[in-house]
Amino acid sequence: MSKDIRERTTKLRDLVKEVDEWRDEQDPGTPEWHTLVELAEQVEGLLLALPWELQPVPTVDELTKLIGL
C-alpha cells in the first residue's frame, strides 16, 4: 500500500516541477495560469505534509544537492 502511495506522490512531485517550468513560459494574466499554479502549490504543500515514508522518492540530483556534492 505505502509503495503505491509513494509512487503516486513521486508522480505528483514531477507534475509540480513541470508546472513550475511551464509557469515561467506562459502568460500569467490568464485565469488558467492562476488556477494551475495554485493547484501545483496546494499539491506541493500536501506532499510536504505527508509522513516521511510516504514522501516522494528523491531524484539523484536532489540527493546530490542535499549532501552537498
Short mmCIF file of C-alpha atoms in Angstrom, two decimals:
data_model
loop_
_atom_site.label_atom_id
_atom_site.label_comp_id
_atom_site.label_asym_id
_atom_site.label_seq_id
_atom_site.Cartn_x
_atom_site.Cartn_y
_atom_site.Cartn_z
CA MET A 1 0.00 0.00 0.00
CA SER A 2 2.64 2.55 1.00
CA LYS A 3 4.71 1.65 -2.09
CA ASP A 4 1.74 2.60 -4.30
CA ILE A 5 1.25 5.86 -2.39
CA ARG A 6 4.94 6.66 -2.66
CA GLU A 7 4.88 6.06 -6.43
CA ARG A 8 1.88 8.36 -6.76
CA THR A 9 3.45 11.08 -4.66
CA THR A 10 6.57 10.88 -6.79
CA LYS A 11 4.46 11.36 -9.93
CA LEU A 12 2.68 14.31 -8.31
CA ARG A 13 6.01 15.89 -7.38
CA ASP A 14 7.13 15.54 -11.01
CA LEU A 15 3.93 17.25 -12.17
CA VAL A 16 4.54 20.12 -9.76
CA LYS A 17 8.02 20.54 -11.25
CA GLU A 18 6.52 20.61 -14.76
CA VAL A 19 4.07 23.33 -13.71
CA ASP A 20 6.93 25.34 -12.19
CA GLU A 21 8.79 25.21 -15.50
CA TRP A 22 5.62 25.92 -17.50
CA ARG A 23 4.61 28.95 -15.44
CA ASP A 24 7.77 30.82 -16.43
CA GLU A 25 6.97 30.36 -20.13
CA GLN A 26 3.29 31.28 -20.07
CA ASP A 27 1.26 34.48 -19.78
CA PRO A 28 0.43 34.99 -16.07
CA GLY A 29 -2.63 37.05 -16.95
CA THR A 30 -4.87 34.11 -17.76
CA PRO A 31 -7.27 32.51 -15.28
CA GLU A 32 -5.94 29.09 -16.30
CA TRP A 33 -2.41 30.10 -15.32
CA HIS A 34 -3.54 31.18 -11.85
CA THR A 35 -5.60 28.02 -11.35
CA LEU A 36 -2.82 25.67 -12.41
CA VAL A 37 -0.19 27.44 -10.32
CA GLU A 38 -2.46 27.44 -7.26
CA LEU A 39 -3.21 23.74 -7.76
CA ALA A 40 0.50 22.92 -8.01
CA GLU A 41 1.25 24.92 -4.85
CA GLN A 42 -1.52 23.14 -2.92
CA VAL A 43 -0.30 19.71 -4.11
CA GLU A 44 3.24 20.58 -3.08
CA GLY A 45 2.01 21.58 0.37
CA LEU A 46 0.13 18.31 0.75
CA LEU A 47 3.17 16.31 -0.33
CA LEU A 48 5.31 18.04 2.28
CA ALA A 49 2.73 17.27 4.97
CA LEU A 50 2.91 13.52 4.38
CA PRO A 51 4.85 11.27 6.75
CA TRP A 52 8.43 10.58 5.65
CA GLU A 53 7.70 7.03 4.46
CA LEU A 54 5.10 8.36 2.02
CA GLN A 55 7.16 11.28 0.71
CA PRO A 56 8.13 11.26 -2.97
CA VAL A 57 11.28 9.33 -3.81
CA PRO A 58 14.11 11.86 -4.23
CA THR A 59 15.97 12.01 -7.52
CA VAL A 60 19.74 11.58 -7.78
CA ASP A 61 20.08 15.33 -8.39
CA GLU A 62 18.08 16.12 -5.26
CA LEU A 63 20.14 13.72 -3.16
CA THR A 64 23.38 15.15 -4.51
CA LYS A 65 22.21 18.65 -3.65
CA LEU A 66 21.16 17.58 -0.14
CA ILE A 67 24.56 16.08 0.69
CA GLY A 68 26.39 19.00 -0.86
CA LEU A 69 28.17 17.39 -3.79
#
